[in-house]
Amino acid sequence: MFKPVLIEPSIYCQLDIVQFKSSCAACSLRELCLPVGLNEDEVKKLDIVSQKRKITRGGYLHHAGTKFQSLYAVRSGFLKTCVLEQDGRHQVTGFHMTGELLGLDAISTDAHTCDAIALEDSEVCEIPFAKLEEISRDIPSLMRHFHKIMSREIVRDHGVMLLLGSMKAEERLASFLLNLSRRFHLRGYSEYNFNLRMTREEIGSYLGLKLETVSRAFSKFQDEEIITVDNKHIQIKDIARLRMKLSNSDVS
Amino acid sequence: MFKPVLIEPSIYCQLDIVQFKSSCAACSLRELCLPVGLNEDEVKKLDIVSQKRKITRGGYLHHAGTKFQSLYAVRSGFLKTCVLEQDGRHQVTGFHMTGELLGLDAISTDAHTCDAIALEDSEVCEIPFAKLEEISRDIPSLMRHFHKIMSREIVRDHGVMLLLGSMKAEERLASFLLNLSRRFHLRGYSEYNFNLRMTREEIGSYLGLKLETVSRAFSKFQDEEIITVDNKHIQIKDIARLRMKLSNSDVS
DNA sequence: GAGATTAGTTGACAAAAATCAAAATAACCA
DNA sequence: TGGTTATTTTGATTTTTGTCAACTAATCTC
């Protein structure tokens, strides 16, 4: 009926949701559940609840403030989330690709706390949260899996806080590129060649830098022959030195 | 048997765990559960699982890397959590006071990802996580409450990311002081007079600033007669102008 | 496909924060 | 209590990043 893509176990802990090539419309719960060892019957009883949704480039998956009903699992495409303050301040809080789960922030207040915007045509699965909670009551491994996903988001955020709080511009960009590289690689794409889906300004917002600073850092890396930059296309030529950009500054 | 402190409903959503004066040793689950409407019988069946623990000033509640077993609810005192990288980089990710829950980051990998250190003599309740999951399976409102707590941590982290990514030193300090003020107030202390439990360096680490910059910002606020600083003691003299420090810079 | 708009690069300069240094104050411990 | 250590403040200077401006390249729209 459907064929799981072979993914080595170590990757389970990296991807929010392990991807399975599946022809069924109710895709995301299947993905959520299979890695935790559910059998076909158990998966079947979940099929009803999830639903696909397409968002074209530039479109909103959800706005901050709208009522929270569902989590969203990215099936394909690329999205950003950003928080905004009343004073016009705003910040990209994350870039999200296939297999990642959006909307976790909204559980706390039953309303989304950020905008989610597609940076390319994307497809998500909508997972009604109440249903997910209900089902996970019967399936402890699913519940644990969900808790791990939430916890992982907290850990990720702490990593970003470290980046924003203690790294210089070049270190931030190196960290960003290495993170993207790893995530593309995990999904079966090249870790050395990829296209950025976001603008310099969006990268800057995520990294707490102005777009000019981002641009200069890209140029610097290119001058040093660590990467090649051709507008949105990035080639990592010397990943070891890119990693060194992160580690070799002695921070107290 | 025990008397809940009267707390208005709006505050439920602010405190991670509503505080109840209770003489029972198994304190924290009671606190976790009562706000979600459990009766005495239901609470009783949870009493077994939780356990008190004291940490003296400077002591570790847990180290990064140690195996995850339990969440910790702060009963009294004041703690900080910090993440550390192999390269010596480190960052305070949070300050935690009565009623807040620690250890949520550890669920993802079954190991703590940060150090938790007491900034004054503190007392926590240890909540075995496996037990909490098990019990919450039978009590949907407890499960939902727990999910909200995790989600709230994510929202909080996004707020810190916004602060670190888009605010200047004085704005960060203003935001920090207002946050502390609010949290003290919620716990029944003065919102205008309080003692900092952390050093300038720890504040700086949390805010992504050097200690000298923090010190200068304090001095600036004092010169402007917005606050009075007497070493660790802070008096907020003009909270409206402190709030303005946050809002009046027009950030793009 | 041409013109308009948006995105990206680079330089010159300004602003913010870090660094270095020294002194003052507070906290801790025997 | 007194001496030691840790913390805090403040000044001078450097580094880093932001700001403004001009220009180029890419993308979108009609």
XYZ file of C-alpha atoms (C1' of nucleotides) in Angstrom:
564
model
C 0.000 0.000 0.000
C 2.856 2.383 0.741
C 6.604 2.096 0.932
C 8.630 3.684 3.674
C 11.793 5.376 2.475
C 14.696 3.701 4.169
C 16.106 5.989 6.788
C 18.762 4.924 9.239
C 17.707 4.970 12.888
C 19.998 7.848 13.843
C 17.975 10.064 11.611
C 14.741 9.411 13.420
C 15.904 11.716 16.140
C 16.740 14.470 13.692
C 13.577 14.637 11.688
C 10.491 15.787 13.441
C 8.463 13.392 11.431
C 9.965 10.618 9.441
C 8.899 10.801 5.842
C 7.143 7.965 4.172
C 6.200 7.857 0.544
C 2.585 7.110 0.814
C -0.298 7.495 -1.538
C -2.881 7.988 1.168
C -4.395 11.382 1.650
C -4.220 11.120 5.390
C -0.505 11.333 5.463
C 0.795 13.010 8.530
C -0.502 10.889 11.342
C 0.785 7.882 9.513
C 4.140 9.575 9.517
C 3.833 10.530 13.122
C 2.889 7.056 14.187
C 4.859 4.658 12.111
C 8.230 5.588 13.535
C 6.919 4.723 16.972
C 6.007 1.236 15.909
C 2.310 1.199 15.270
C 0.872 -1.579 13.189
C -1.350 -1.110 10.152
C -4.549 -1.474 12.154
C -3.554 1.154 14.629
C -2.542 3.503 11.878
C -5.818 2.894 10.080
C -7.897 4.187 12.929
C -6.052 7.496 12.693
C -6.465 7.974 8.993
C -9.684 9.868 9.279
C -8.356 12.842 11.115
C -5.705 14.413 8.960
C -6.099 16.517 5.867
C -3.867 17.952 3.195
C -3.538 21.605 2.425
C -1.569 23.499 -0.203
C -0.070 26.934 0.249
C 1.371 28.836 -2.680
C 4.553 30.852 -2.361
C 3.969 33.918 -0.252
C 0.741 32.522 1.176
C -0.046 32.222 4.854
C -0.518 28.871 6.539
C -1.748 30.758 9.574
C -1.651 34.247 11.042
C -0.687 35.205 14.555
C -3.794 35.529 16.666
C -5.993 33.093 14.767
C -7.614 30.296 16.707
C -5.563 27.178 17.182
C -7.120 23.958 15.952
C -4.405 21.956 14.289
C -0.743 21.290 14.066
C 0.753 21.217 10.603
C 3.280 18.734 9.315
C 5.232 19.965 6.321
C 4.912 17.440 3.490
C 6.835 19.431 0.933
C 8.077 22.942 0.414
C 9.620 25.474 2.719
C 8.058 27.848 5.233
C 9.121 30.493 7.675
C 7.529 31.454 10.963
C 7.807 34.949 12.395
C 6.725 36.616 15.586
C 5.646 40.221 15.598
C 5.283 42.791 18.333
C 2.800 45.613 18.505
C 5.647 48.095 17.985
C 6.426 46.709 14.543
C 9.364 44.670 15.725
C 9.394 41.282 14.095
C 11.662 38.309 13.846
C 11.875 35.119 11.872
C 11.845 32.348 14.467
C 12.397 29.452 12.140
C 12.598 27.975 8.668
C 10.705 24.758 8.237
C 11.115 21.973 5.751
C 9.692 18.565 4.947
C 8.911 16.503 7.994
C 8.842 19.326 10.487
C 5.890 20.187 12.681
C 4.428 23.679 12.974
C 2.011 25.187 15.438
C 3.440 23.930 18.731
C 3.572 27.482 20.071
C -0.188 27.829 19.678
C -1.108 25.147 22.210
C -0.294 27.449 25.107
C -2.971 30.047 24.400
C -5.211 28.299 21.865
C -4.150 30.912 19.354
C -1.228 31.041 16.987
C 1.541 33.293 18.265
C 3.306 33.649 14.937
C 2.707 33.925 11.228
C 3.619 30.940 9.077
C 4.373 31.851 5.479
C 5.337 29.632 2.564
C 8.642 30.566 0.947
C 7.870 28.234 -1.938
C 4.771 26.333 -2.958
C 4.234 23.952 -0.098
C 2.005 21.222 1.105
C 1.144 20.471 4.712
C -0.954 17.984 6.576
C -3.335 19.413 9.057
C -3.508 17.408 12.277
C -6.390 18.354 14.554
C -4.718 18.709 17.902
C -7.626 17.518 20.011
C -7.679 14.308 17.967
C -3.963 13.857 18.344
C -4.232 14.180 22.115
C -7.142 11.774 22.188
C -5.398 9.151 20.118
C -2.110 9.494 21.933
C -3.919 8.594 25.142
C -4.321 5.072 23.774
C -0.861 4.845 22.293
C 1.843 5.649 24.837
C 4.642 5.531 22.297
C 2.854 8.137 20.186
C 2.425 10.355 23.208
C 6.083 10.022 24.087
C 7.031 10.750 20.502
C 4.974 13.916 20.539
C 6.533 15.052 23.799
C 9.962 14.513 22.301
C 9.027 16.660 19.327
C 7.919 19.506 21.595
C 11.013 19.135 23.726
C 13.222 19.153 20.642
C 11.731 22.465 19.641
C 12.721 23.868 23.032
C 16.251 22.572 22.605
C 16.426 24.069 19.126
C 15.283 27.417 20.467
C 17.957 27.309 23.145
C 20.502 26.736 20.403
C 19.251 29.805 18.572
C 19.422 31.789 21.798
C 23.050 30.756 22.164
C 23.701 31.818 18.606
C 21.998 35.174 19.007
C 23.494 35.822 22.397
C 27.089 34.856 21.923
C 28.095 34.634 18.267
C 29.445 37.193 15.851
C 27.992 37.715 12.392
C 30.265 35.253 10.591
C 29.792 32.596 13.233
C 26.047 32.970 12.989
C 26.073 32.587 9.236
C 28.391 29.578 9.415
C 26.103 27.971 11.952
C 23.097 28.705 9.765
C 24.673 27.224 6.650
C 25.838 24.112 8.465
C 22.378 23.626 9.895
C 20.753 23.930 6.486
C 23.356 21.638 4.980
C 22.639 18.975 7.560
C 18.900 19.230 7.141
C 19.060 19.000 3.356
C 21.388 16.046 3.661
C 19.018 14.240 6.025
C 16.304 14.594 3.432
C 18.373 13.044 0.700
C 19.663 16.216 -0.940
C 23.235 17.290 -1.359
C 24.833 18.694 1.745
C 27.205 20.781 -0.371
C 24.892 22.279 -2.983
C 21.579 23.818 -2.245
C 19.353 26.759 -2.978
C 18.339 29.166 -0.298
C 14.614 29.713 -0.258
C 14.779 32.884 1.773
C 16.100 36.369 1.141
C 19.123 37.930 2.804
C 16.741 39.990 4.860
C 14.968 36.877 6.158
C 18.283 35.248 6.981
C 19.280 38.446 8.744
C 16.083 38.540 10.729
C 16.569 34.959 11.853
C 20.211 35.578 12.755
C 19.691 38.965 14.377
C 21.650 40.782 11.671
C 20.925 43.360 8.991
C 20.775 42.134 5.424
C 23.941 44.044 4.511
C 25.854 42.250 7.237
C 24.599 38.915 5.937
C 25.630 39.847 2.434
C 29.096 40.895 3.579
C 29.557 37.652 5.482
C 28.600 35.666 2.359
C 31.116 37.652 0.339
C 33.783 37.117 2.967
C 33.269 33.337 2.938
C 33.452 33.397 -0.830
C 36.690 35.437 -0.797
C 38.110 32.864 1.600
C 37.012 30.119 -0.784
C 34.921 28.398 1.844
C 31.735 28.665 -0.173
C 30.584 29.779 -3.593
C 27.638 32.127 -3.654
C 25.606 32.603 -6.790
C 22.675 34.622 -5.624
C 20.464 32.029 -3.901
C 22.601 29.057 -4.814
C 25.217 28.019 -2.269
C 28.043 25.592 -2.752
C 30.021 24.579 0.293
C 33.579 24.073 -0.928
C 35.327 23.514 2.387
C 32.971 22.342 5.100
C 35.822 21.788 7.546
C 36.781 25.443 7.429
C 33.143 26.419 7.661
C 32.983 24.401 10.882
C 36.120 26.114 12.107
C 34.400 29.456 11.722
C 32.224 28.265 14.559
C 34.713 26.754 16.924
C 37.915 28.681 16.676
C 36.920 31.914 18.303
C 37.640 31.550 21.985
C 34.608 32.910 23.743
C 34.718 33.234 27.496
C -5.965 19.411 54.774
C -4.411 22.224 52.777
C -5.413 25.693 51.741
C -4.942 27.021 48.254
C -3.679 30.579 48.075
C -6.277 32.618 46.298
C -5.089 33.445 42.840
C -7.254 35.107 40.265
C -7.974 33.052 37.138
C -5.955 35.271 34.802
C -2.879 34.261 36.676
C -3.323 30.576 35.992
C -2.067 31.113 32.523
C 0.994 32.987 33.735
C 2.319 30.603 36.302
C 3.586 27.300 35.110
C 2.246 25.683 38.201
C -0.170 27.379 40.494
C 1.129 27.438 44.013
C -0.811 25.905 46.826
C 0.154 26.051 50.426
C 0.116 22.443 51.311
C 1.664 20.474 54.076
C 1.970 17.276 52.107
C 5.367 16.137 51.020
C 4.178 15.194 47.574
C 3.629 18.724 46.521
C 4.197 19.236 42.902
C 1.723 16.948 41.249
C -0.907 18.349 43.515
C 0.043 21.728 42.153
C 0.075 20.481 38.628
C -3.282 18.860 38.909
C -5.434 21.047 41.087
C -5.567 23.928 38.669
C -6.988 21.580 36.078
C -9.847 20.613 38.328
C -9.006 17.283 39.873
C -10.800 16.234 42.986
C -9.161 15.092 46.200
C -9.408 11.405 45.283
C -7.726 11.912 41.956
C -4.984 13.975 43.540
C -4.468 11.349 46.180
C -3.563 8.676 43.696
C -0.744 10.863 42.467
C 0.738 11.648 45.834
C 3.098 8.736 45.810
C 5.188 9.784 42.893
C 6.723 13.118 43.711
C 9.572 13.927 46.037
C 11.153 17.034 47.516
C 14.742 18.026 47.044
C 16.814 20.904 48.401
C 19.654 22.612 46.598
C 21.896 25.089 48.349
C 23.075 28.257 46.658
C 25.572 27.444 43.941
C 24.526 23.804 43.857
C 23.467 21.926 40.745
C 19.980 20.573 40.318
C 21.245 18.732 37.266
C 24.151 18.810 34.856
C 23.976 18.806 31.083
C 24.378 15.269 29.819
C 22.992 13.440 32.828
C 20.191 10.995 32.279
C 16.690 12.407 32.279
C 14.265 10.906 34.739
C 12.265 13.716 36.208
C 10.954 17.172 35.714
C 11.455 19.608 38.546
C 8.926 22.084 39.847
C 10.451 24.963 41.748
C 8.845 25.195 45.199
C 10.990 28.010 46.476
C 14.188 29.782 45.590
C 15.685 30.869 42.317
C 17.615 28.941 39.686
C 19.274 29.548 36.369
C 19.673 27.188 33.444
C 22.559 27.441 31.020
C 23.549 25.684 27.856
C 27.183 25.100 27.040
C 28.997 24.253 23.840
C 32.140 22.206 23.490
C 34.037 25.345 22.524
C 33.417 26.943 25.896
C 30.611 29.116 24.680
C 27.819 29.232 27.182
C 24.598 31.078 27.721
C 22.042 31.475 30.439
C 18.765 30.327 28.870
C 16.496 31.193 31.743
C 15.940 32.239 35.328
C 13.391 30.175 37.173
C 11.315 30.955 40.191
C 8.575 29.428 42.324
C 6.001 27.526 40.331
C 8.055 27.062 37.202
C 8.908 23.731 35.663
C 12.440 22.680 34.712
C 13.730 19.854 32.581
C 11.419 20.074 29.582
C 14.418 20.229 27.237
C 15.593 16.831 28.447
C 12.612 14.891 27.142
C 13.889 15.075 23.590
C 17.070 13.062 24.123
C 16.505 11.483 27.542
C 19.408 13.562 28.799
C 19.533 17.050 30.224
C 20.766 19.562 27.676
C 21.599 22.261 30.202
C 22.918 22.841 33.677
C 20.456 23.970 36.320
C 22.081 25.872 39.172
C 20.528 27.382 42.284
C 21.154 31.107 42.661
C 19.839 30.939 46.213
C 18.904 28.081 48.499
C 16.050 26.424 46.708
C 13.609 23.600 46.989
C 12.164 21.634 44.110
C 9.752 18.784 43.660
C 10.961 15.961 41.531
C 8.281 14.604 39.211
C 9.183 11.306 37.549
C 8.336 11.940 33.941
C 7.255 8.416 33.078
C 4.752 8.586 35.927
C 3.483 11.947 34.789
C 2.873 10.606 31.297
C 1.167 7.546 32.673
C -1.139 9.497 34.931
C -1.931 12.107 32.329
C -3.238 9.335 30.106
C -6.147 8.927 32.519
C -6.684 12.617 33.099
C -7.112 14.525 29.816
C -7.132 17.916 31.503
C -3.777 17.172 33.111
C -2.364 16.136 29.761
C -3.624 19.295 28.128
C -2.210 21.350 30.983
C 1.167 19.763 30.523
C 1.106 20.425 26.780
C 0.290 24.044 27.458
C 3.261 24.296 29.788
C 5.607 22.930 27.126
C 4.101 25.184 24.497
C 4.433 28.193 26.783
C 8.134 27.484 27.088
C 8.404 27.573 23.289
C 6.572 30.896 23.181
C 8.822 32.269 25.900
C 11.892 31.204 23.946
C 10.571 32.934 20.828
C 10.214 36.078 22.891
C 13.826 35.819 23.988
C 14.862 35.257 20.375
C 13.064 38.461 19.440
C 14.825 40.269 22.250
C 18.249 38.943 21.309
C 17.723 39.433 17.621
C 16.195 42.866 17.457
C 16.690 44.873 20.632
C 19.438 47.199 21.765
C 21.083 46.902 25.156
C 18.764 49.285 26.987
C 15.673 47.736 25.466
C 16.848 44.299 26.516
C 17.435 45.397 30.070
C 14.079 47.165 30.231
C 12.372 44.039 28.940
C 14.223 41.933 31.492
C 13.300 44.168 34.414
C 9.649 44.354 33.383
C 9.532 40.592 33.074
C 11.027 40.098 36.526
C 8.715 42.724 37.969
C 5.679 40.962 36.571
C 6.788 37.585 37.806
C 7.501 38.818 41.317
C 4.161 40.571 41.371
C 2.330 37.405 40.329
C 3.882 35.659 43.274
C 2.688 38.228 45.735
C 5.841 40.322 45.967
C 6.241 43.969 45.141
C 6.462 44.735 41.458
C 8.479 47.855 42.182
C 11.014 46.647 44.718
C 12.974 43.464 44.398
C 16.375 41.940 44.745
C 18.190 40.468 41.811
C 19.454 36.992 42.539
C 21.898 36.956 39.652
C 25.101 38.834 38.861
C 25.533 41.392 36.098
C 27.447 38.764 34.199
C 24.538 36.325 34.383
C 22.107 39.013 33.287
C 24.482 39.816 30.460
C 24.712 36.203 29.407
C 20.944 35.908 29.311
C 20.561 39.163 27.395
C 23.455 38.593 25.003
C 25.478 41.462 26.452
C 28.731 41.879 28.334
C 28.522 42.651 32.019
C 29.918 46.154 31.509
C 27.137 46.942 29.064
C 24.557 45.729 31.565
C 26.117 47.853 34.279
C 26.116 50.919 32.063
C 22.486 50.419 31.141
C 21.578 50.189 34.844
C 23.467 53.418 35.479
C 21.752 55.100 32.562
C 18.292 54.154 33.856
C 19.256 55.470 37.266
C 20.515 58.761 35.808
C 17.196 59.073 34.010
C 15.426 58.425 37.316
C 13.539 55.456 35.922
C 14.941 53.072 38.505
C 17.120 53.126 41.609
C 19.944 50.636 41.685
C 21.621 49.720 44.940
C 23.790 46.828 43.933
C 21.375 43.915 43.716
C 18.363 45.836 44.919
C 16.202 47.429 42.256
C 13.455 49.948 42.720
C 11.324 50.811 39.730
C 10.430 54.474 40.119
C 8.705 55.061 36.795
C 7.400 51.889 35.252
C 5.666 53.787 32.444
C 8.951 55.193 31.208
C 10.553 51.780 31.607
C 7.869 50.421 29.300
C 8.517 53.255 26.876
C 12.127 52.151 26.660
C 10.737 49.096 24.939
C 8.214 50.567 22.592
C 9.442 53.907 21.417
C 12.278 52.884 19.178
C 10.886 52.395 15.708
C 12.353 49.178 14.466
C 11.743 48.159 10.886
C 10.057 41.070 -23.638
C 10.282 45.819 -21.586
C 9.752 48.340 -17.826
C 9.048 48.239 -12.996
C 9.923 46.315 -8.797
C 12.478 43.654 -5.657
C 16.777 41.664 -4.087
C 21.685 41.799 -3.474
C 26.375 43.962 -3.282
C 29.623 47.268 -1.911
C 31.579 51.548 0.094
C 31.778 55.329 3.416
C 30.534 56.593 7.688
C 28.078 56.409 12.317
C 26.451 54.036 16.241
C 26.579 50.424 19.456
C 28.782 47.281 22.110
C 33.067 44.850 23.293
C 37.480 45.097 25.220
C 40.957 46.607 28.258
C 42.115 48.802 32.449
C 41.651 50.630 36.932
C 39.404 51.578 40.933
C 35.603 51.020 44.283
C 32.486 48.177 46.675
C 30.421 44.075 48.486
C 30.529 39.285 49.925
C 32.802 35.458 51.844
C 35.664 32.808 54.878
C 38.859 31.672 58.330
C 36.757 40.963 62.401
C 40.073 41.391 58.793
C 41.834 39.966 54.745
C 40.736 37.915 50.427
C 38.055 37.269 46.516
C 34.314 38.319 43.593
C 31.432 41.816 41.770
C 30.398 46.281 40.063
C 31.265 50.740 38.143
C 33.404 53.903 35.076
C 36.641 55.642 31.467
C 39.315 55.202 27.156
C 39.731 52.767 23.043
C 38.777 49.289 19.451
C 35.880 46.262 17.056
C 31.711 45.113 15.172
C 27.601 45.997 13.168
C 24.165 49.217 11.535
C 22.890 53.017 8.465
C 22.715 55.434 4.293
C 23.542 55.608 -0.448
C 24.584 54.151 -4.979
C 24.637 50.728 -8.115
C 23.856 46.046 -10.264
C 21.314 41.901 -10.949
C 17.287 39.212 -10.791
C 12.354 38.607 -10.947
C 7.722 39.865 -11.790
C 3.956 41.823 -14.385
C 1.471 43.287 -18.113
